[in-house]
PDB file of C-alpha atoms in Angstrom:
ATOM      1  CA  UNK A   1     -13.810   4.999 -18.990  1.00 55.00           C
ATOM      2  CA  UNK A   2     -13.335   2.926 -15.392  1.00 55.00           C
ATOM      3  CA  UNK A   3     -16.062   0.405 -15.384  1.00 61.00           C
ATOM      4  CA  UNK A   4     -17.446  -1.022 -11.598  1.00 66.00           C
ATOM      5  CA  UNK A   5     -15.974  -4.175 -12.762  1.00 66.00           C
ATOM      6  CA  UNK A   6     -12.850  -3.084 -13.066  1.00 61.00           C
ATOM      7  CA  UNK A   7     -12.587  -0.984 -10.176  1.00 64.00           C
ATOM      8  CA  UNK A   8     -14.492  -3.676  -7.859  1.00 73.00           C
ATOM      9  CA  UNK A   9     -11.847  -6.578  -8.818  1.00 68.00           C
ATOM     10  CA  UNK A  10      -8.509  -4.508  -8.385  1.00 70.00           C
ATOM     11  CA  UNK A  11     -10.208  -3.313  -4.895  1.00 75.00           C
ATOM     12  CA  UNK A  12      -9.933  -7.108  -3.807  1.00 73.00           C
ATOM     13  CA  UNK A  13      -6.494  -7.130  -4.934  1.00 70.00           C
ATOM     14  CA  UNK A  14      -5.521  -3.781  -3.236  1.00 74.00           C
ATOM     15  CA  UNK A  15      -7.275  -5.221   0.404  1.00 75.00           C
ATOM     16  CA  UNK A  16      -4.960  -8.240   0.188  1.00 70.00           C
ATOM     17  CA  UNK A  17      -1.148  -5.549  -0.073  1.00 73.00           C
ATOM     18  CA  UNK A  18      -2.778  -2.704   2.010  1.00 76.00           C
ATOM     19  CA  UNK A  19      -4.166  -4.578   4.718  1.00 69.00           C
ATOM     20  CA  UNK A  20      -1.756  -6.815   5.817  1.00 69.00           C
ATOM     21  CA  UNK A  21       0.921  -5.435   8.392  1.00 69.00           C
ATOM     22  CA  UNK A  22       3.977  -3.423   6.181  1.00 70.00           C
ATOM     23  CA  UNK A  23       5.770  -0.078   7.446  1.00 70.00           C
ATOM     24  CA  UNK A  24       2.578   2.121   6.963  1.00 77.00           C
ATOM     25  CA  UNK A  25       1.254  -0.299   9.334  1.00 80.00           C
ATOM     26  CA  UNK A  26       3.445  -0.515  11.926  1.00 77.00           C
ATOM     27  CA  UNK A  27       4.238   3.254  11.462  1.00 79.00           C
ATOM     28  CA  UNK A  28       0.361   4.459  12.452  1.00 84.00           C
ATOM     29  CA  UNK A  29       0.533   1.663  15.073  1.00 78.00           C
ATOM     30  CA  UNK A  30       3.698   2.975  16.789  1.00 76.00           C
ATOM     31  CA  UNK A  31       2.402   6.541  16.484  1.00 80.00           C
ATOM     32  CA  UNK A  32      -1.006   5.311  18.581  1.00 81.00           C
ATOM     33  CA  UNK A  33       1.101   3.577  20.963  1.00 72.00           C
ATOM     34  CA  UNK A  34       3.152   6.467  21.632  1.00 72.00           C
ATOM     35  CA  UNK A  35       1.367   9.525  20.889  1.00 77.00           C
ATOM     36  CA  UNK A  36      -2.235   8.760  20.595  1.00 78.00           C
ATOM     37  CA  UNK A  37      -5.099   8.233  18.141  1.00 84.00           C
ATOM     38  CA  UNK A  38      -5.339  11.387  17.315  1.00 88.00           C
ATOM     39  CA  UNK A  39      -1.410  11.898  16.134  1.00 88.00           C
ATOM     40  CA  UNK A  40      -1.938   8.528  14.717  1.00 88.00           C
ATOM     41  CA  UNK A  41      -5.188   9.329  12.959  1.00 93.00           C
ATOM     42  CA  UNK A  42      -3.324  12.399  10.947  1.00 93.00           C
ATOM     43  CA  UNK A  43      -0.748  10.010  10.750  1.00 90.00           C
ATOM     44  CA  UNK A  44      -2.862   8.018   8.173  1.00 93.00           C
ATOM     45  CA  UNK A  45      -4.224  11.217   6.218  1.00 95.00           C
ATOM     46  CA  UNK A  46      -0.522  11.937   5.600  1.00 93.00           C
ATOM     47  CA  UNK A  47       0.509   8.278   4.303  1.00 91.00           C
ATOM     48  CA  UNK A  48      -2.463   8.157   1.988  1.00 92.00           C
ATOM     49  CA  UNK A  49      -1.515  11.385   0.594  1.00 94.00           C
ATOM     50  CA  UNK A  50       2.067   9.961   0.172  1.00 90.00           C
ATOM     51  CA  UNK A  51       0.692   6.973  -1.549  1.00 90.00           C
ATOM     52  CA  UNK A  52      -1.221   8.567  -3.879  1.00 92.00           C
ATOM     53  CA  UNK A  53       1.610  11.290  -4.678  1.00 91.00           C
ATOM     54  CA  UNK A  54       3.293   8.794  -5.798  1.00 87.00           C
ATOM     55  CA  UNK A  55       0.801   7.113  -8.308  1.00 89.00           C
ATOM     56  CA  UNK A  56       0.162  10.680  -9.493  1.00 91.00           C
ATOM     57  CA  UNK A  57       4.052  10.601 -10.831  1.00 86.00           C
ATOM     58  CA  UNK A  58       3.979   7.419 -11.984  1.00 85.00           C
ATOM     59  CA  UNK A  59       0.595   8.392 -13.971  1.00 84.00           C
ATOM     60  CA  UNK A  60       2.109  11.409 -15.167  1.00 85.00           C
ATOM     61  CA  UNK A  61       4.940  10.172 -16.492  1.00 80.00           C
ATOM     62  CA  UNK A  62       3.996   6.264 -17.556  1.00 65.00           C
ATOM     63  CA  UNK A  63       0.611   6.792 -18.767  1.00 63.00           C
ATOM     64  CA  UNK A  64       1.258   7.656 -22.440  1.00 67.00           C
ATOM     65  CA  UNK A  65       4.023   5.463 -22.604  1.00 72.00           C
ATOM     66  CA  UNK A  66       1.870   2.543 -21.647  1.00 67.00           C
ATOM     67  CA  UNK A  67      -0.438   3.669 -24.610  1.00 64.00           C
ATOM     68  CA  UNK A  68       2.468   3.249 -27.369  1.00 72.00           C
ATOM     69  CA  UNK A  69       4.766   0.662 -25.958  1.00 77.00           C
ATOM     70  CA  UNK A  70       3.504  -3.153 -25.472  1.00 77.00           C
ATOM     71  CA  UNK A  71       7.142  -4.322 -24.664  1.00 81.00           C
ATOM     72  CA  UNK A  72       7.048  -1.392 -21.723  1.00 76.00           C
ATOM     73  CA  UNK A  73       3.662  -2.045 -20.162  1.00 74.00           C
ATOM     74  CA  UNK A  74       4.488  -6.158 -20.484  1.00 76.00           C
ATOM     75  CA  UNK A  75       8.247  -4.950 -19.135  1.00 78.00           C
ATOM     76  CA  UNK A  76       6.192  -2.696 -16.083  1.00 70.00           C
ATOM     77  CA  UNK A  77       3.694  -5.725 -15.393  1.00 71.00           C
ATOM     78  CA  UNK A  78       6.619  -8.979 -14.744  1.00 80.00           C
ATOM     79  CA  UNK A  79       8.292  -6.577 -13.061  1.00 76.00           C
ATOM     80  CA  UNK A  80       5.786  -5.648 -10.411  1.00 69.00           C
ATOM     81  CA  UNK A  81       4.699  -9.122  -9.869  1.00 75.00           C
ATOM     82  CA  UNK A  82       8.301 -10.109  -9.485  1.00 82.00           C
ATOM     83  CA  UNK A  83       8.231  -7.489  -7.350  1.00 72.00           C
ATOM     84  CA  UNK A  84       5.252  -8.615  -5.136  1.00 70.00           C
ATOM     85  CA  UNK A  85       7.224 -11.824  -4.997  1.00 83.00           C
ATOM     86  CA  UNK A  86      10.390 -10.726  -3.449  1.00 79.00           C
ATOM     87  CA  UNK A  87       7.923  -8.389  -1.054  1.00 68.00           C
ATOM     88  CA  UNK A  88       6.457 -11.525   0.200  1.00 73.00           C
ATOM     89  CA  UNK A  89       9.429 -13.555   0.704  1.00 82.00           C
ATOM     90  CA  UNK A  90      10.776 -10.695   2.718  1.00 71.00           C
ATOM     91  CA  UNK A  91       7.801 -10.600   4.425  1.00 65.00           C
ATOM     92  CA  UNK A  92       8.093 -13.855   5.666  1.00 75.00           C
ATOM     93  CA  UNK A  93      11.586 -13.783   6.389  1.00 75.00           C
ATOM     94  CA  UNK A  94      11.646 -10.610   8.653  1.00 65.00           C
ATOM     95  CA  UNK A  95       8.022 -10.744   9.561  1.00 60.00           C
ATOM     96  CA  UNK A  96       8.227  -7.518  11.854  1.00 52.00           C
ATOM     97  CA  UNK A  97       6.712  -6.680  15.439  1.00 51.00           C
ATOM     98  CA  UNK A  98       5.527  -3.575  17.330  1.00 50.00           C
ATOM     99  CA  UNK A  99       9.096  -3.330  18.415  1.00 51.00           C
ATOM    100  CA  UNK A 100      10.245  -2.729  14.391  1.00 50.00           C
ATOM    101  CA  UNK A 101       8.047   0.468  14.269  1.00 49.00           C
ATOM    102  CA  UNK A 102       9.753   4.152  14.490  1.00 47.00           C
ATOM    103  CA  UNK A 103       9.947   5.538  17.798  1.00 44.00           C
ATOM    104  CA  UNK A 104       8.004   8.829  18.843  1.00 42.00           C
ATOM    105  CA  UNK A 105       9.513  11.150  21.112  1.00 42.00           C
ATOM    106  CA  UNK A 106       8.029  11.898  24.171  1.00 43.00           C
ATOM    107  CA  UNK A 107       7.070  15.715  22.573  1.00 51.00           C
ATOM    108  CA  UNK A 108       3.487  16.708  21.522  1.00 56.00           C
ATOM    109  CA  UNK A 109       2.842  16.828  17.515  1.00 69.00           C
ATOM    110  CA  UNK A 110       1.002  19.429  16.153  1.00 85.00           C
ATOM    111  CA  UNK A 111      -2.172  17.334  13.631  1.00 86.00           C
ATOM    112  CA  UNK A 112       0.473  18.971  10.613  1.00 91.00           C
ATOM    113  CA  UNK A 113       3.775  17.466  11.861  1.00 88.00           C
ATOM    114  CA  UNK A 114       2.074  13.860  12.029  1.00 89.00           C
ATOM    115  CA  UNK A 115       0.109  14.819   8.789  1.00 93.00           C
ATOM    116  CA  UNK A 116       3.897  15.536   7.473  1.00 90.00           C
ATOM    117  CA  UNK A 117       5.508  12.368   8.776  1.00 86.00           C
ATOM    118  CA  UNK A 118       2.741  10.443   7.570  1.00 87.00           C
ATOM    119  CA  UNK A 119       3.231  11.572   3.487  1.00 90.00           C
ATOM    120  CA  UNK A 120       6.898  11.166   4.044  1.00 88.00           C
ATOM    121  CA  UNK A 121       6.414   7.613   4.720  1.00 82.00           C
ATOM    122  CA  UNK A 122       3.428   7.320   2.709  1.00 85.00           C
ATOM    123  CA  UNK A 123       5.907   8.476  -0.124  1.00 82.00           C
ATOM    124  CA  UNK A 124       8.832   5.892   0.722  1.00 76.00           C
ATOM    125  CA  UNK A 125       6.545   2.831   1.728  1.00 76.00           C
ATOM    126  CA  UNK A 126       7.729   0.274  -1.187  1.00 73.00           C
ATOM    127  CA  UNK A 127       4.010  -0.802  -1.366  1.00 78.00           C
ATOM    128  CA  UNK A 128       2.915   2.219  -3.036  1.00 82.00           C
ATOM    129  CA  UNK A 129       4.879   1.836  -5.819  1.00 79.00           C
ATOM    130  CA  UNK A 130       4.181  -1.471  -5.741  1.00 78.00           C
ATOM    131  CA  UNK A 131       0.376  -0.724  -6.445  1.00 83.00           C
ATOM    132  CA  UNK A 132       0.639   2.199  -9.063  1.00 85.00           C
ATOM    133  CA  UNK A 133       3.421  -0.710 -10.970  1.00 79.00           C
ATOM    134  CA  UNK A 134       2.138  -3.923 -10.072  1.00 76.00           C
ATOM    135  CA  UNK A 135      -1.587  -3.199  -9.410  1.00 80.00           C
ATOM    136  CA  UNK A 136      -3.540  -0.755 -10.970  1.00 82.00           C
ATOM    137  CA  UNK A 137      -1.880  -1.351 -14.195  1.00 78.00           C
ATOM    138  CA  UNK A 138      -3.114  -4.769 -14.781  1.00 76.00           C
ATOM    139  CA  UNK A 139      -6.539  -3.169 -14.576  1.00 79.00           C
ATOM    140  CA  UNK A 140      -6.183  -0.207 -16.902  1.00 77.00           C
ATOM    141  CA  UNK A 141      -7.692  -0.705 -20.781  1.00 74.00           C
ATOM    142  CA  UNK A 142      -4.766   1.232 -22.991  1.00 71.00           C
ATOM    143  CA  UNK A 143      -6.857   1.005 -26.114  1.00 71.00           C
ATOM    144  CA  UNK A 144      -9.768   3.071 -24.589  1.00 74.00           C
ATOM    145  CA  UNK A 145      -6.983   6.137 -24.060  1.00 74.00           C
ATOM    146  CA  UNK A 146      -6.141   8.417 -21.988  1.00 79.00           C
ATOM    147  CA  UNK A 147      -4.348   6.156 -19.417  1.00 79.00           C
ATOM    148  CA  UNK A 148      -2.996   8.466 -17.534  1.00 82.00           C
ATOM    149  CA  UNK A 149      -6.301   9.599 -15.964  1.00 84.00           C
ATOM    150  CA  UNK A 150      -7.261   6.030 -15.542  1.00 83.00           C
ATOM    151  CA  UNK A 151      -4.398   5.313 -13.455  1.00 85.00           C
ATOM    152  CA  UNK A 152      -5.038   8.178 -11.283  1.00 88.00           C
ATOM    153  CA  UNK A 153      -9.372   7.432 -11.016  1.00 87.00           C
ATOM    154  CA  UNK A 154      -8.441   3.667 -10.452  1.00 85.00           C
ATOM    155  CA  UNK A 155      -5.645   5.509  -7.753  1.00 87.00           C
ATOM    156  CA  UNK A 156      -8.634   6.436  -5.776  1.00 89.00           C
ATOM    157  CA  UNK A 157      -9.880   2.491  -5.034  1.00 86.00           C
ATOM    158  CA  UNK A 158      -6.297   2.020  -2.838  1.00 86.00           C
ATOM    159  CA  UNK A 159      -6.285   5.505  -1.487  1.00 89.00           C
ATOM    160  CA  UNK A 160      -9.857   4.722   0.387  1.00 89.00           C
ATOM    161  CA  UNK A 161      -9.112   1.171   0.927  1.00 88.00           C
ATOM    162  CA  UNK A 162      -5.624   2.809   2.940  1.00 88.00           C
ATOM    163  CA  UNK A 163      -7.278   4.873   4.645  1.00 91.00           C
ATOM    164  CA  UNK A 164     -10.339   2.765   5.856  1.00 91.00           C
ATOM    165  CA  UNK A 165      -7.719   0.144   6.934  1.00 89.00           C
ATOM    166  CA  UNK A 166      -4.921   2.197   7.956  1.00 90.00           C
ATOM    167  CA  UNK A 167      -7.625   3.909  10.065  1.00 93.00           C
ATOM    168  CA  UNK A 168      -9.230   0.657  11.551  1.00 91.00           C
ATOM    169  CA  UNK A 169      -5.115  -0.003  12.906  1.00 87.00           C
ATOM    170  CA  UNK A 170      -5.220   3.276  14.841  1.00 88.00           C
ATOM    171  CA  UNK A 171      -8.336   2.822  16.274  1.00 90.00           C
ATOM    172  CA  UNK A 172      -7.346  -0.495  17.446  1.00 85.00           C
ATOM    173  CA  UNK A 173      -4.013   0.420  18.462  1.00 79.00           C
ATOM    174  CA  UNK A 174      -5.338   3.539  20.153  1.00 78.00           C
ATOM    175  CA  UNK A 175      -7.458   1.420  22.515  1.00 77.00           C
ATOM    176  CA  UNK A 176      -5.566  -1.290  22.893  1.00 67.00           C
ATOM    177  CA  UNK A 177      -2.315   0.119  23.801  1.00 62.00           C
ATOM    178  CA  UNK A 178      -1.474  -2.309  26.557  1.00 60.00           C
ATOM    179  CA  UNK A 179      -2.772  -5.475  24.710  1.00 63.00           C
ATOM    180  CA  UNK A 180      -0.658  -4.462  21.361  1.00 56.00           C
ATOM    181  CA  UNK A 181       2.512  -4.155  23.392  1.00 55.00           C
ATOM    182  CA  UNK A 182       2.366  -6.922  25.533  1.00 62.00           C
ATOM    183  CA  UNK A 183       1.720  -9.293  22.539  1.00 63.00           C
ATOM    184  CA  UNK A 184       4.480  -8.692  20.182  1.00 65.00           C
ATOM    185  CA  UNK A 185       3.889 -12.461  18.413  1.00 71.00           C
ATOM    186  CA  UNK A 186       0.848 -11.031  16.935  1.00 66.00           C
ATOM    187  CA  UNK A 187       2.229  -8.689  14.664  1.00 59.00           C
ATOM    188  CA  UNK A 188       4.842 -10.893  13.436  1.00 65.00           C
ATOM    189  CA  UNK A 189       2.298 -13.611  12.806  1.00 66.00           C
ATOM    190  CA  UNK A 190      -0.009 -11.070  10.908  1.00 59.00           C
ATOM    191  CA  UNK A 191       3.352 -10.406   8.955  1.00 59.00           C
ATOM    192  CA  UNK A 192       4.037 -13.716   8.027  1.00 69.00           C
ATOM    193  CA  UNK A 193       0.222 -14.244   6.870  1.00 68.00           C
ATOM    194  CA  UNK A 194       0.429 -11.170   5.147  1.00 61.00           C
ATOM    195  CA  UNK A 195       3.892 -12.167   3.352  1.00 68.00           C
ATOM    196  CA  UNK A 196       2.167 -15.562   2.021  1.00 77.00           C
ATOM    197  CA  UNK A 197      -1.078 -12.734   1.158  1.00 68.00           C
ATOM    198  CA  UNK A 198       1.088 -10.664  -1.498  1.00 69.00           C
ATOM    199  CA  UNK A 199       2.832 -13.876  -2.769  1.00 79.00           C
ATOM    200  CA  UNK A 200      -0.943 -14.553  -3.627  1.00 76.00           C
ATOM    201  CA  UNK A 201      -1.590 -11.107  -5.125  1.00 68.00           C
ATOM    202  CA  UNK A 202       1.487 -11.800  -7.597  1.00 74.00           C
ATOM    203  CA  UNK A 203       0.520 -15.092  -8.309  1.00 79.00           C
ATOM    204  CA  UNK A 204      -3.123 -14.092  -9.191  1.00 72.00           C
ATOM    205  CA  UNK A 205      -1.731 -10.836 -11.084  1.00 68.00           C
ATOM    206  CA  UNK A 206       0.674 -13.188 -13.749  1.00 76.00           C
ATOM    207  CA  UNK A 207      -2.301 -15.960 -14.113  1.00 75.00           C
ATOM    208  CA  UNK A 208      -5.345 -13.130 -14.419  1.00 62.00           C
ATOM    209  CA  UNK A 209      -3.597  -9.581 -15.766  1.00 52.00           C
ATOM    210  CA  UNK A 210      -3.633  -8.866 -19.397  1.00 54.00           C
ATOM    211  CA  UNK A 211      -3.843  -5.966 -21.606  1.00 51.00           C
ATOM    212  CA  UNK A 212      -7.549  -4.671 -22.217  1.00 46.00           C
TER     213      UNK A 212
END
């Protein structure tokens, strides 16, 4: 149903949005810097599982429609890369630093609270509708059927790249508290890159998506 092709080219899409500094990032950073890699290690379990809640309810309730309606998946598609566009212009407007990310209290998490904090974000972060609305749907084939589980296999390819990236942030963060913190002009250069990255994404997603 989900060839390798398809699932190898919306993977390079998906490391362009995920990996760039957004509020997942900056979240799991802040969590390192303040309570530690382990905190900020559950911290990324949790946001994946947010991410991918939410592409389960979009899948769940889009997925047939996008069998029936052309107008709705074309309506769904300019409105995700429009989407991506305004993302990146904010981006590189109000490129964030370290200082933009939530502040821990000085109180020890249990693995579940961070696990917890983690979906909640995971389930507000803006990106992760803007993959299951803007992304994976430009790689799904309606005429095949059953679109709804495509959504949710294809769901998997940003849920792994999340976590493999979101993970690589702790880590770093985790060991490089002091370097991180006393070099705030990183992140907001990494936002700024990353801004002009999804402007990318969208432009690549209106000159290459079509329906299958």
């Amino acid at each position: 149903m989900v060839t390798l092709s398809q699932a190898t080219v919306m993977a390079l899409a998906c490391v362009v949005l995920i990996a760039v500094p957004g509020p997942s990032v900056l979240f799991v950073v802040g969590r390192a810097l303040s309570h530690g890699r382990a905190n900020a290690l559950s911290s990324v379990v949790g946001n994946a599982i947010g991410c991918y809640l939410v592409g389960v309810a979009i899948a769940f309730g889009l997925g047939p429609l996008l069998e029936r309606s052309e107008l709705l998946f074309q309506s769904i598609k300019w409105a995700g890369i429009l989407y991506l566009f305004w993302l990146g212009f904010q981006a590189l407007r109000h490129a964030g630093t370290l200082s933009d990310a939530p502040e821990a209290t000085s109180r020890v998490e249990t693995p579940l609270a961070a696990v917890r904090a983690g979906t909640i974000v995971g389930l507000t972060n803006p990106k992760s509708f803007v993959l299951f609305t803007a992304i994976v749907p430009q790689f799904i084939a309606p005429s095949v059927g059953n679109t709804t589980a495509q959504i949710l296999i294809l769901g998997i390819v940003p849920l792994f790249i999340g976590l493999i990236t979101d993970t690589a942030w702790a880590l770093a963060a985790g060991r490089a508290r002091s370097w991180l913190a006393k070099s705030p002009r990183r992140m907001t250069t990494f936002g700024r890159i990353g801004g002009l990255s999804i402007i990318g994404v969208g432009v690549s997603a209106a000159v290459t998506g079509n329906r299958h």
